[in-house]
Amino acid sequence: MRKNIIAGNWKMNLTPSESKGLVNMLKDACEAAKCDVVFCVPYVDIDTVTKELEGCKNIAVGAQNLHFEDHGAYTGEVSADMLKEMGVKYVIIGHSERRQYFGETDETVNKKIKMALRKGLIPILCVGETLQMKDDGITIDHISIQIKRAFRGVDSEDVDRVIIAYEPIWAIGTGRTASAYQAEEVCAGIRAIIGDIYGDEIAENIRILYGGSMNSENCEELMAMPDIDGGLIGGASLKNDFNLIVNSVRE
Ligand code: PGA
């Protein structure tokens, strides 16, 4: 049985003092939720959020990126060890905004996945197609390439620690969600790709999330789908909507 997971992606929002207010607004509902909950916060908020969450067993802190080297002359970057020491448990890798604006490639994504796994962080690997790819009917082909490259050289015993988030780029921050059936089709396709590489048992265990304008109104329908094990939530993670989303998740 795969445990559902709802992860908030705060992106570049909220200063440390602002983050306190949000954590306090969300903490009770998230603590009572029947799923795992993760707040993926800006680096500078990690310390404040971790302290505010002290004693909350159900909520973990995640980062939104990491560097693929252990340490060294990489001005402005943050390593896995630094995140670990701050109490971070999860890390988003390969978000489409990082691929689009910060030169993230399938190759760097692969290196980051391996680094996160080596250091005991849980990677949330983001994959997804552009609107053009969707219209051209090549969604699954594209995602298959992203996944095969992301998992290159990842040992089978580590694979089911990775969480995959299917995020159609055309649905991120646009208010346009994939229909539950569209999302299910791709998530089931992702599970099949993992099955082809690593076998059915691993494919059955790996958790696959949907992300892209998920909110309290569409989450139940999406989460009812057999291959969708939760959500990666951007805009709606910064408000009370997030409470409603985590409350709606059943075991
Ligand atoms: P959104 O973002 O929910 O605001 O569409 C999702 C994401 O980018 O992870």
Coordinates of N, CA and C and ligand atoms in Angstrom, one line a residue:
M1 N 0.8 -1.2 0.0 CA 0.0 0.0 0.0 C 0.9 1.3 0.0
R2 N 0.6 2.1 -1.0 CA 1.4 3.4 -1.0 C 0.7 4.4 -0.2
K3 N 1.5 5.1 0.7 CA 0.9 6.2 1.5 C 0.8 7.5 0.6
N4 N -0.3 8.1 0.7 CA -0.5 9.4 -0.1 C 0.4 10.4 0.5
I5 N 0.8 11.4 -0.3 CA 1.6 12.5 0.1 C 1.2 13.8 -0.5
I6 N 1.1 14.8 0.3 CA 0.8 16.1 -0.2 C 1.9 17.0 0.1
A7 N 2.5 17.6 -1.0 CA 3.7 18.4 -0.8 C 3.4 19.8 -1.3
G8 N 3.7 20.8 -0.5 CA 3.5 22.2 -0.9 C 4.8 22.7 -1.5
N9 N 4.8 23.4 -2.6 CA 5.9 24.0 -3.2 C 5.7 25.5 -3.1
W10 N 6.4 26.1 -2.1 CA 6.2 27.5 -1.8 C 6.9 28.4 -2.9
K11 N 7.8 27.8 -3.7 CA 8.5 28.6 -4.7 C 9.2 29.7 -4.0
M12 N 9.4 30.9 -4.8 CA 10.1 32.0 -4.2 C 9.1 33.0 -3.5
N13 N 8.5 32.4 -2.4 CA 7.5 33.2 -1.7 C 7.8 33.1 -0.2
L14 N 7.5 34.1 0.5 CA 7.6 34.2 2.0 C 9.0 34.3 2.6
T15 N 9.2 35.4 3.3 CA 10.4 35.6 4.0 C 10.3 34.7 5.3
P16 N 11.4 34.6 6.0 CA 11.3 33.8 7.2 C 10.2 34.2 8.2
S17 N 10.1 35.5 8.4 CA 9.0 35.9 9.3 C 7.6 35.7 8.8
E18 N 7.5 35.8 7.5 CA 6.2 35.5 6.9 C 5.9 34.0 6.9
S19 N 6.9 33.2 6.8 CA 6.7 31.8 6.8 C 6.1 31.2 8.1
K20 N 6.5 31.9 9.2 CA 6.0 31.5 10.5 C 4.4 31.6 10.5
G21 N 3.9 32.6 10.0 CA 2.5 32.8 9.9 C 1.8 31.7 9.2
L22 N 2.4 31.3 8.0 CA 1.7 30.3 7.2 C 1.8 28.9 7.9
V23 N 3.0 28.6 8.5 CA 3.1 27.4 9.2 C 2.0 27.3 10.3
N24 N 1.9 28.3 11.0 CA 0.9 28.3 12.1 C -0.6 28.2 11.6
M25 N -0.8 28.7 10.4 CA -2.1 28.5 9.8 C -2.4 27.1 9.3
L26 N -1.3 26.4 8.9 CA -1.5 25.1 8.3 C -1.2 23.9 9.2
K27 N -0.5 24.2 10.3 CA 0.1 23.1 11.1 C -1.0 22.1 11.6
D28 N -2.1 22.6 12.2 CA -3.0 21.7 12.9 C -3.7 20.7 11.9
A29 N -4.1 21.3 10.8 CA -4.8 20.4 9.8 C -3.8 19.4 9.2
C30 N -2.6 19.9 9.0 CA -1.6 19.0 8.4 C -1.2 17.9 9.3
E31 N -1.1 18.2 10.6 CA -0.7 17.3 11.6 C -1.8 16.2 11.7
A32 N -3.1 16.6 11.5 CA -4.2 15.6 11.6 C -4.4 14.8 10.3
A33 N -3.7 15.2 9.3 CA -4.0 14.6 8.0 C -3.6 13.1 7.9
K34 N -4.3 12.4 7.1 CA -4.1 10.9 7.0 C -3.0 10.6 5.9
C35 N -2.3 11.6 5.5 CA -1.2 11.4 4.5 C 0.1 12.1 5.0
D36 N 1.2 11.8 4.3 CA 2.4 12.5 4.6 C 2.3 13.9 4.1
V37 N 2.8 14.9 4.8 CA 2.8 16.3 4.4 C 4.2 16.8 4.3
V38 N 4.5 17.6 3.3 CA 5.8 18.2 3.2 C 5.7 19.6 2.8
F39 N 6.4 20.5 3.4 CA 6.5 21.9 3.0 C 7.8 22.1 2.4
C40 N 7.8 22.3 1.0 CA 9.1 22.6 0.3 C 9.3 24.1 0.3
V41 N 10.2 24.6 1.1 CA 10.3 26.0 1.4 C 11.6 26.6 0.8
P42 N 11.7 27.9 0.6 CA 12.9 28.5 0.2 C 14.0 28.2 1.3
Y43 N 15.3 28.1 0.8 CA 16.4 27.8 1.7 C 16.4 28.6 3.0
V44 N 16.2 29.9 2.8 CA 16.3 30.8 4.0 C 15.2 30.6 5.0
D45 N 14.1 29.9 4.6 CA 13.0 29.7 5.6 C 13.1 28.4 6.3
I46 N 14.1 27.6 5.9 CA 14.2 26.2 6.4 C 14.3 26.2 8.0
D47 N 15.2 27.0 8.5 CA 15.4 27.1 9.9 C 14.2 27.4 10.7
T48 N 13.5 28.5 10.2 CA 12.3 29.0 10.9 C 11.2 27.9 10.8
V49 N 11.0 27.4 9.7 CA 9.9 26.4 9.5 C 10.2 25.2 10.3
T50 N 11.4 24.7 10.3 CA 11.7 23.5 11.1 C 11.5 23.7 12.6
K51 N 11.8 24.9 13.1 CA 11.6 25.2 14.5 C 10.1 25.3 14.8
E52 N 9.4 25.9 13.9 CA 7.9 26.1 14.1 C 7.2 24.7 14.1
L53 N 7.9 23.7 13.4 CA 7.2 22.4 13.2 C 7.7 21.4 14.3
E54 N 8.5 21.9 15.2 CA 9.1 21.0 16.3 C 7.9 20.2 16.9
G55 N 8.1 18.9 17.0 CA 7.0 18.1 17.7 C 5.9 17.6 16.7
C56 N 5.9 18.2 15.5 CA 4.9 17.7 14.5 C 5.5 16.5 13.8
K57 N 4.9 15.4 14.0 CA 5.5 14.2 13.4 C 5.1 14.0 11.9
N58 N 4.0 14.5 11.6 CA 3.4 14.2 10.2 C 3.9 15.2 9.1
I59 N 4.6 16.2 9.5 CA 5.0 17.2 8.5 C 6.5 17.3 8.4
A60 N 7.0 17.1 7.2 CA 8.4 17.2 7.0 C 8.8 18.4 6.2
V61 N 10.0 18.8 6.3 CA 10.5 20.0 5.5 C 11.3 19.6 4.3
G62 N 11.0 20.2 3.2 CA 11.7 19.9 1.9 C 12.4 21.1 1.4
A63 N 13.4 20.9 0.5 CA 14.0 22.0 -0.2 C 13.5 22.0 -1.7
Q64 N 13.8 23.0 -2.4 CA 13.3 23.1 -3.8 C 14.4 22.8 -4.8
N65 N 15.6 22.5 -4.3 CA 16.8 22.3 -5.2 C 18.0 21.9 -4.3
L66 N 19.0 21.3 -4.9 CA 20.3 21.1 -4.3 C 21.4 21.1 -5.3
H67 N 22.6 21.1 -4.9 CA 23.7 21.0 -5.9 C 24.1 19.5 -5.9
F68 N 24.7 19.1 -7.1 CA 25.0 17.7 -7.3 C 26.4 17.3 -6.8
E69 N 27.2 18.3 -6.4 CA 28.5 18.0 -5.8 C 28.4 18.0 -4.3
D70 N 29.4 17.4 -3.7 CA 29.4 17.3 -2.2 C 29.6 18.7 -1.6
H71 N 30.7 19.4 -2.2 CA 31.0 20.7 -1.7 C 32.0 21.3 -2.7
G72 N 32.4 22.6 -2.5 CA 33.4 23.1 -3.4 C 33.1 24.5 -3.9
A73 N 33.8 25.0 -4.9 CA 33.7 26.3 -5.4 C 32.5 26.5 -6.3
Y74 N 31.3 26.5 -5.7 CA 30.0 26.7 -6.5 C 29.2 27.8 -5.9
T75 N 29.7 29.0 -6.1 CA 29.1 30.2 -5.5 C 27.6 30.2 -5.6
G76 N 27.0 30.4 -4.5 CA 25.5 30.5 -4.5 C 24.7 29.2 -4.4
E77 N 25.4 28.1 -4.4 CA 24.8 26.8 -4.3 C 24.7 26.2 -2.9
V78 N 23.8 25.2 -2.8 CA 23.6 24.6 -1.5 C 23.7 23.1 -1.6
S79 N 24.5 22.4 -0.7 CA 24.7 21.0 -0.8 C 23.7 20.2 0.0
A80 N 23.7 18.9 -0.4 CA 22.9 17.9 0.4 C 23.2 17.9 1.8
D81 N 24.5 17.9 2.2 CA 24.9 17.9 3.6 C 24.3 19.1 4.4
M82 N 24.4 20.2 3.7 CA 23.8 21.5 4.3 C 22.4 21.3 4.6
L83 N 21.6 20.8 3.7 CA 20.2 20.6 3.8 C 19.9 19.6 4.9
K84 N 20.7 18.5 4.9 CA 20.5 17.4 6.0 C 20.7 18.0 7.4
E85 N 21.7 18.8 7.5 CA 22.0 19.3 8.8 C 20.9 20.3 9.3
M86 N 20.2 20.9 8.3 CA 19.1 21.8 8.7 C 17.8 21.1 9.0
G87 N 17.8 19.7 8.8 CA 16.6 19.0 9.1 C 15.7 18.7 7.9
V88 N 16.3 19.0 6.7 CA 15.5 18.7 5.5 C 15.4 17.2 5.2
K89 N 14.2 16.8 4.8 CA 14.0 15.3 4.5 C 13.8 15.1 3.0
Y90 N 13.2 16.1 2.3 CA 12.8 15.9 0.9 C 13.4 17.0 0.1
V91 N 13.6 16.7 -1.2 CA 14.1 17.8 -2.1 C 13.5 17.7 -3.5
I92 N 12.9 18.8 -4.0 CA 12.3 18.8 -5.3 C 13.5 18.8 -6.3
I93 N 13.5 18.0 -7.3 CA 14.5 18.0 -8.3 C 13.9 18.1 -9.7
G94 N 14.5 19.0 -10.5 CA 14.1 19.1 -11.9 C 12.7 19.7 -12.1
H95 N 12.3 20.6 -11.2 CA 11.0 21.3 -11.5 C 11.1 22.1 -12.8
S96 N 10.0 22.2 -13.5 CA 10.1 22.7 -14.9 C 10.5 24.2 -14.9
E97 N 10.3 24.9 -13.7 CA 10.8 26.3 -13.7 C 12.3 26.3 -13.6
R98 N 12.9 25.3 -13.0 CA 14.4 25.2 -12.9 C 14.9 24.8 -14.3
R99 N 14.2 23.9 -14.9 CA 14.6 23.5 -16.3 C 14.5 24.7 -17.2
Q100 N 13.5 25.5 -17.1 CA 13.2 26.6 -18.0 C 14.1 27.8 -17.8
Y101 N 14.3 28.2 -16.5 CA 14.9 29.5 -16.2 C 16.4 29.3 -15.7
F102 N 16.8 28.1 -15.2 CA 18.1 28.0 -14.6 C 18.9 26.9 -15.2
G103 N 18.6 26.5 -16.5 CA 19.5 25.6 -17.2 C 19.6 24.2 -16.7
E104 N 18.6 23.8 -15.9 CA 18.6 22.4 -15.4 C 18.3 21.5 -16.6
T105 N 19.1 20.4 -16.7 CA 19.0 19.4 -17.8 C 18.7 18.1 -17.3
D106 N 18.3 17.1 -18.1 CA 18.2 15.7 -17.7 C 19.4 15.2 -17.0
E107 N 20.6 15.7 -17.5 CA 21.9 15.2 -16.9 C 22.1 15.8 -15.5
T108 N 21.8 17.1 -15.3 CA 22.0 17.6 -13.9 C 20.9 17.0 -13.0
V109 N 19.7 16.8 -13.5 CA 18.7 16.1 -12.7 C 19.1 14.8 -12.3
N110 N 19.7 14.0 -13.2 CA 20.2 12.7 -12.8 C 21.3 12.7 -11.7
K111 N 22.2 13.7 -11.9 CA 23.3 13.8 -10.8 C 22.7 14.2 -9.5
K112 N 21.7 15.1 -9.5 CA 21.0 15.5 -8.3 C 20.2 14.4 -7.6
I113 N 19.6 13.6 -8.4 CA 18.8 12.5 -7.9 C 19.8 11.6 -7.1
K114 N 20.9 11.3 -7.8 CA 21.9 10.4 -7.2 C 22.5 10.9 -5.9
M115 N 22.8 12.2 -5.9 CA 23.3 12.9 -4.7 C 22.3 12.8 -3.6
A116 N 21.0 13.2 -3.9 CA 20.0 13.2 -2.8 C 19.9 11.8 -2.2
L117 N 19.9 10.7 -3.1 CA 19.7 9.4 -2.6 C 20.9 9.0 -1.8
R118 N 22.1 9.3 -2.2 CA 23.3 9.0 -1.5 C 23.3 9.6 -0.1
K119 N 22.7 10.8 0.0 CA 22.7 11.5 1.3 C 21.5 11.2 2.1
G120 N 20.6 10.3 1.6 CA 19.4 10.0 2.4 C 18.3 11.0 2.3
L121 N 18.3 11.9 1.3 CA 17.2 12.8 1.1 C 16.2 12.1 0.1
I122 N 15.0 12.4 0.3 CA 14.0 11.8 -0.6 C 13.7 12.8 -1.8
P123 N 14.1 12.4 -3.0 CA 13.9 13.3 -4.1 C 12.5 13.3 -4.6
I124 N 12.0 14.5 -4.9 CA 10.7 14.6 -5.6 C 11.0 15.0 -7.1
L125 N 11.1 14.0 -8.0 CA 11.5 14.3 -9.3 C 10.3 14.8 -10.2
C126 N 10.5 16.0 -10.8 CA 9.4 16.5 -11.6 C 9.6 16.3 -13.1
V127 N 8.5 15.8 -13.7 CA 8.6 15.6 -15.2 C 7.3 16.2 -15.7
G128 N 7.3 16.5 -17.0 CA 6.0 17.0 -17.6 C 6.3 17.5 -19.0
E129 N 5.2 17.7 -19.7 CA 5.3 18.1 -21.1 C 4.8 19.5 -21.3
T130 N 5.3 20.2 -22.4 CA 4.8 21.5 -22.7 C 3.4 21.3 -23.5
L131 N 2.8 22.5 -23.7 CA 1.5 22.4 -24.4 C 1.7 21.9 -25.8
Q132 N 2.8 22.4 -26.4 CA 3.1 21.9 -27.8 C 3.3 20.4 -27.9
M133 N 4.0 19.9 -26.9 CA 4.2 18.4 -26.9 C 2.9 17.7 -26.7
K134 N 2.0 18.2 -25.8 CA 0.7 17.6 -25.6 C -0.1 17.6 -26.9
D135 N -0.1 18.8 -27.6 CA -0.8 18.9 -28.9 C -0.3 18.0 -29.9
D136 N 1.0 17.8 -29.9 CA 1.7 16.9 -30.9 C 1.5 15.4 -30.5
G137 N 0.9 15.1 -29.4 CA 0.7 13.7 -29.0 C 1.9 13.0 -28.5
I138 N 2.9 13.8 -28.0 CA 4.2 13.1 -27.6 C 4.5 13.1 -26.1
T139 N 3.4 13.4 -25.4 CA 3.6 13.5 -23.9 C 4.3 12.3 -23.3
I140 N 3.9 11.1 -23.6 CA 4.5 10.0 -22.9 C 5.9 9.7 -23.4
D141 N 6.1 10.0 -24.7 CA 7.5 9.8 -25.3 C 8.4 10.7 -24.6
H142 N 8.0 11.9 -24.4 CA 8.9 12.9 -23.7 C 9.1 12.5 -22.3
I143 N 8.1 12.2 -21.6 CA 8.2 11.8 -20.2 C 9.1 10.6 -20.0
S144 N 8.9 9.6 -20.9 CA 9.7 8.4 -20.9 C 11.2 8.8 -21.0
I145 N 11.6 9.7 -21.9 CA 13.0 10.1 -22.0 C 13.4 10.8 -20.7
Q146 N 12.6 11.7 -20.2 CA 13.0 12.4 -18.9 C 13.2 11.4 -17.8
I147 N 12.4 10.4 -17.7 CA 12.5 9.4 -16.6 C 13.7 8.5 -16.8
K148 N 13.9 8.0 -18.0 CA 15.0 7.1 -18.3 C 16.3 7.9 -18.0
R149 N 16.4 9.1 -18.3 CA 17.7 9.9 -18.1 C 17.8 10.2 -16.6
A150 N 16.7 10.5 -16.0 CA 16.8 10.9 -14.5 C 17.2 9.7 -13.7
F151 N 16.8 8.5 -14.1 CA 17.2 7.3 -13.3 C 18.4 6.5 -13.8
R152 N 19.1 7.1 -14.7 CA 20.3 6.4 -15.3 C 21.3 6.2 -14.1
G153 N 21.7 4.9 -13.9 CA 22.6 4.6 -12.9 C 22.1 4.5 -11.5
V154 N 20.8 4.7 -11.3 CA 20.2 4.6 -10.0 C 19.9 3.1 -9.7
D155 N 20.4 2.6 -8.6 CA 20.3 1.2 -8.2 C 18.8 0.9 -7.9
S156 N 18.4 -0.4 -8.2 CA 17.0 -0.7 -8.0 C 16.6 -0.6 -6.6
E157 N 17.5 -0.9 -5.6 CA 17.1 -0.8 -4.2 C 16.8 0.6 -3.8
D158 N 17.2 1.6 -4.5 CA 17.0 3.0 -4.2 C 15.8 3.6 -4.9
V159 N 15.3 3.0 -5.9 CA 14.3 3.6 -6.8 C 13.0 4.0 -6.1
D160 N 12.5 3.1 -5.2 CA 11.2 3.4 -4.6 C 11.3 4.5 -3.5
R161 N 12.5 5.0 -3.3 CA 12.6 6.1 -2.4 C 12.3 7.4 -3.1
V162 N 12.4 7.3 -4.4 CA 12.1 8.5 -5.2 C 10.6 8.7 -5.4
I163 N 10.2 10.0 -5.3 CA 8.8 10.3 -5.6 C 8.8 11.0 -6.9
I164 N 7.9 10.6 -7.8 CA 7.8 11.3 -9.1 C 6.6 12.2 -9.1
A165 N 6.8 13.4 -9.6 CA 5.6 14.3 -9.7 C 5.4 14.6 -11.2
Y166 N 4.2 14.2 -11.7 CA 3.8 14.6 -13.0 C 3.2 16.0 -13.1
E167 N 4.0 16.9 -13.7 CA 3.5 18.3 -13.7 C 3.4 18.8 -15.2
P168 N 2.3 18.7 -15.8 CA 2.2 19.2 -17.2 C 2.5 20.7 -17.1
I169 N 3.4 21.2 -17.9 CA 3.9 22.6 -17.8 C 2.8 23.6 -18.1
W170 N 1.9 23.2 -19.0 CA 0.8 24.0 -19.3 C -0.3 24.2 -18.2
A171 N -0.1 23.4 -17.2 CA -1.1 23.4 -16.0 C -0.5 24.2 -14.8
I172 N 0.8 24.5 -14.9 CA 1.4 25.1 -13.7 C 1.1 26.5 -13.6
G173 N 0.5 26.9 -12.5 CA 0.2 28.3 -12.2 C -0.8 29.0 -13.2
T174 N -1.4 28.1 -14.0 CA -2.3 28.7 -15.1 C -3.8 28.6 -14.7
G175 N -4.1 27.8 -13.7 CA -5.5 27.6 -13.3 C -6.1 26.5 -14.2
R176 N -5.3 26.0 -15.2 CA -5.8 25.0 -16.1 C -5.2 23.6 -15.6
T177 N -6.1 22.8 -15.1 CA -5.6 21.5 -14.5 C -5.9 20.4 -15.6
A178 N -5.0 19.4 -15.6 CA -5.3 18.3 -16.4 C -6.6 17.6 -15.8
S179 N -7.4 17.1 -16.6 CA -8.6 16.4 -16.1 C -8.1 15.2 -15.3
A180 N -8.9 14.7 -14.4 CA -8.4 13.5 -13.6 C -8.0 12.4 -14.5
Y181 N -8.8 12.2 -15.6 CA -8.5 11.1 -16.5 C -7.2 11.3 -17.3
Q182 N -7.0 12.5 -17.7 CA -5.7 12.8 -18.4 C -4.5 12.6 -17.5
A183 N -4.7 13.1 -16.3 CA -3.6 12.9 -15.3 C -3.3 11.5 -15.0
E184 N -4.4 10.7 -14.8 CA -4.3 9.3 -14.5 C -3.6 8.5 -15.6
E185 N -4.0 8.9 -16.9 CA -3.4 8.2 -18.0 C -1.8 8.3 -18.0
V186 N -1.4 9.6 -17.7 CA 0.0 9.8 -17.7 C 0.7 9.2 -16.5
C187 N 0.0 9.3 -15.3 CA 0.7 8.7 -14.1 C 0.7 7.2 -14.3
A188 N -0.3 6.6 -14.9 CA -0.2 5.1 -15.1 C 0.9 4.8 -16.1
G189 N 1.1 5.7 -17.1 CA 2.2 5.5 -18.1 C 3.5 5.6 -17.4
I190 N 3.6 6.5 -16.4 CA 4.9 6.7 -15.7 C 5.2 5.4 -14.9
R191 N 4.2 4.8 -14.3 CA 4.3 3.6 -13.5 C 4.8 2.5 -14.5
A192 N 4.2 2.5 -15.6 CA 4.6 1.4 -16.6 C 6.1 1.6 -17.0
I193 N 6.5 2.8 -17.2 CA 7.9 3.1 -17.6 C 8.8 2.6 -16.5
I194 N 8.5 2.9 -15.3 CA 9.3 2.4 -14.1 C 9.3 0.9 -14.1
G195 N 8.1 0.3 -14.4 CA 8.0 -1.2 -14.5 C 8.9 -1.8 -15.5
D196 N 9.0 -1.1 -16.7 CA 9.9 -1.6 -17.8 C 11.3 -1.6 -17.3
I197 N 11.7 -0.5 -16.6 CA 13.1 -0.4 -16.2 C 13.4 -1.3 -15.0
Y198 N 12.6 -1.3 -14.0 CA 12.9 -1.9 -12.7 C 12.0 -3.1 -12.3
G199 N 11.0 -3.4 -13.0 CA 10.1 -4.5 -12.7 C 8.9 -4.0 -12.0
D200 N 7.9 -4.9 -11.9 CA 6.5 -4.5 -11.5 C 6.5 -4.2 -10.0
E201 N 7.3 -4.9 -9.2 CA 7.2 -4.7 -7.7 C 7.6 -3.3 -7.4
I202 N 8.7 -2.8 -7.9 CA 9.2 -1.4 -7.7 C 8.2 -0.4 -8.2
A203 N 7.6 -0.7 -9.4 CA 6.6 0.2 -10.0 C 5.4 0.3 -9.1
E204 N 5.0 -0.8 -8.5 CA 3.8 -0.8 -7.6 C 4.1 0.1 -6.3
N205 N 5.4 0.1 -5.9 CA 5.7 0.8 -4.7 C 6.0 2.3 -4.8
I206 N 6.4 2.7 -6.0 CA 6.8 4.1 -6.2 C 5.6 5.0 -6.1
R207 N 5.8 6.2 -5.5 CA 4.7 7.1 -5.4 C 4.8 8.1 -6.5
I208 N 3.6 8.4 -7.1 CA 3.5 9.3 -8.2 C 2.5 10.4 -7.9
L209 N 2.9 11.6 -7.9 CA 2.0 12.8 -7.6 C 1.6 13.5 -8.9
Y210 N 0.5 14.2 -8.8 CA 0.1 15.1 -9.8 C 0.4 16.5 -9.3
G211 N 0.8 17.4 -10.2 CA 1.0 18.8 -9.9 C 0.6 19.7 -11.0
G212 N 0.0 20.8 -10.8 CA -0.4 21.8 -11.8 C -1.8 22.3 -11.5
S213 N -1.9 23.4 -10.9 CA -3.1 24.1 -10.5 C -4.1 23.1 -9.7
M214 N -3.5 22.3 -8.9 CA -4.3 21.4 -8.0 C -4.8 22.3 -6.9
N215 N -6.0 22.1 -6.5 CA -6.6 23.0 -5.4 C -7.7 22.2 -4.7
S216 N -8.3 22.9 -3.7 CA -9.3 22.1 -2.9 C -10.5 21.7 -3.7
E217 N -10.7 22.3 -4.9 CA -11.9 21.8 -5.6 C -11.6 20.6 -6.5
N218 N -10.4 20.5 -7.0 CA -10.2 19.4 -7.9 C -9.4 18.2 -7.3
C219 N -8.9 18.4 -6.1 CA -8.0 17.4 -5.5 C -8.7 16.1 -5.3
E220 N -9.9 16.1 -4.9 CA -10.6 14.8 -4.6 C -10.7 13.9 -5.8
E221 N -11.1 14.5 -6.9 CA -11.2 13.8 -8.1 C -9.9 13.2 -8.6
L222 N -8.8 14.1 -8.5 CA -7.5 13.6 -8.9 C -7.0 12.5 -8.0
M223 N -7.2 12.7 -6.7 CA -6.6 11.7 -5.8 C -7.4 10.4 -5.8
A224 N -8.6 10.4 -6.4 CA -9.4 9.2 -6.4 C -8.8 8.2 -7.5
M225 N -7.9 8.7 -8.3 CA -7.4 7.9 -9.4 C -6.4 6.9 -8.9
P226 N -6.4 5.7 -9.4 CA -5.6 4.6 -8.8 C -4.1 4.9 -8.9
D227 N -3.6 5.6 -9.9 CA -2.1 5.8 -10.0 C -1.7 7.1 -9.5
I228 N -2.6 7.9 -8.9 CA -2.2 9.2 -8.3 C -2.1 9.1 -6.8
D229 N -0.9 9.3 -6.3 CA -0.7 9.1 -4.8 C -0.5 10.4 -4.1
G230 N -1.0 11.5 -4.7 CA -0.9 12.7 -3.9 C -0.7 13.9 -4.9
G231 N -0.2 15.0 -4.3 CA -0.1 16.2 -5.1 C 1.1 17.0 -4.8
L232 N 1.6 17.7 -5.8 CA 2.6 18.8 -5.5 C 1.9 20.1 -5.8
I233 N 1.8 20.9 -4.8 CA 0.9 22.0 -4.9 C 1.6 23.3 -4.8
G234 N 1.5 24.2 -5.8 CA 2.2 25.5 -5.7 C 1.3 26.5 -5.1
G235 N 0.6 27.3 -5.9 CA -0.2 28.4 -5.5 C -1.1 28.1 -4.3
A236 N -1.8 27.0 -4.3 CA -2.7 26.6 -3.2 C -2.0 26.2 -1.9
S237 N -0.7 26.1 -2.0 CA 0.0 25.7 -0.7 C 0.2 26.9 0.2
L238 N 0.0 28.1 -0.3 CA 0.3 29.3 0.4 C -1.0 29.9 1.1
K239 N -2.0 29.1 1.1 CA -3.3 29.6 1.7 C -4.1 28.5 2.4
N240 N -5.2 28.8 2.9 CA -6.1 27.9 3.6 C -6.5 26.7 2.8
D241 N -6.5 26.9 1.5 CA -6.8 25.8 0.5 C -6.0 24.5 0.9
F242 N -4.8 24.7 1.3 CA -3.9 23.6 1.6 C -4.5 22.8 2.7
N243 N -5.1 23.4 3.7 CA -5.7 22.7 4.8 C -6.8 21.8 4.2
L244 N -7.6 22.4 3.3 CA -8.8 21.7 2.8 C -8.3 20.5 1.9
I245 N -7.2 20.7 1.3 CA -6.6 19.6 0.4 C -6.2 18.4 1.3
V246 N -5.4 18.7 2.3 CA -4.9 17.6 3.2 C -6.0 17.0 3.9
N247 N -7.0 17.7 4.3 CA -8.2 17.2 5.0 C -9.0 16.2 4.1
S248 N -8.9 16.4 2.8 CA -9.7 15.6 1.9 C -9.1 14.3 1.6
V249 N -7.8 14.1 2.0 CA -7.1 12.9 1.6 C -7.6 11.7 2.5
R250 N -8.0 10.7 1.9 CA -8.3 9.5 2.7 C -7.2 8.5 2.7
E251 N -7.2 7.6 3.6 CA -6.1 6.6 3.8 C -6.0 5.7 2.6
Ligands
PGA1 P1 0.7 25.3 -9.1 O1 2.2 24.9 -9.1 O2 0.0 24.5 -8.2 O3 0.7 26.8 -8.7 O4 0.2 25.2 -10.5 C1 2.6 23.5 -9.0 C2 4.1 23.4 -9.1 O5 4.7 24.1 -9.8 O6 4.7 22.6 -8.4

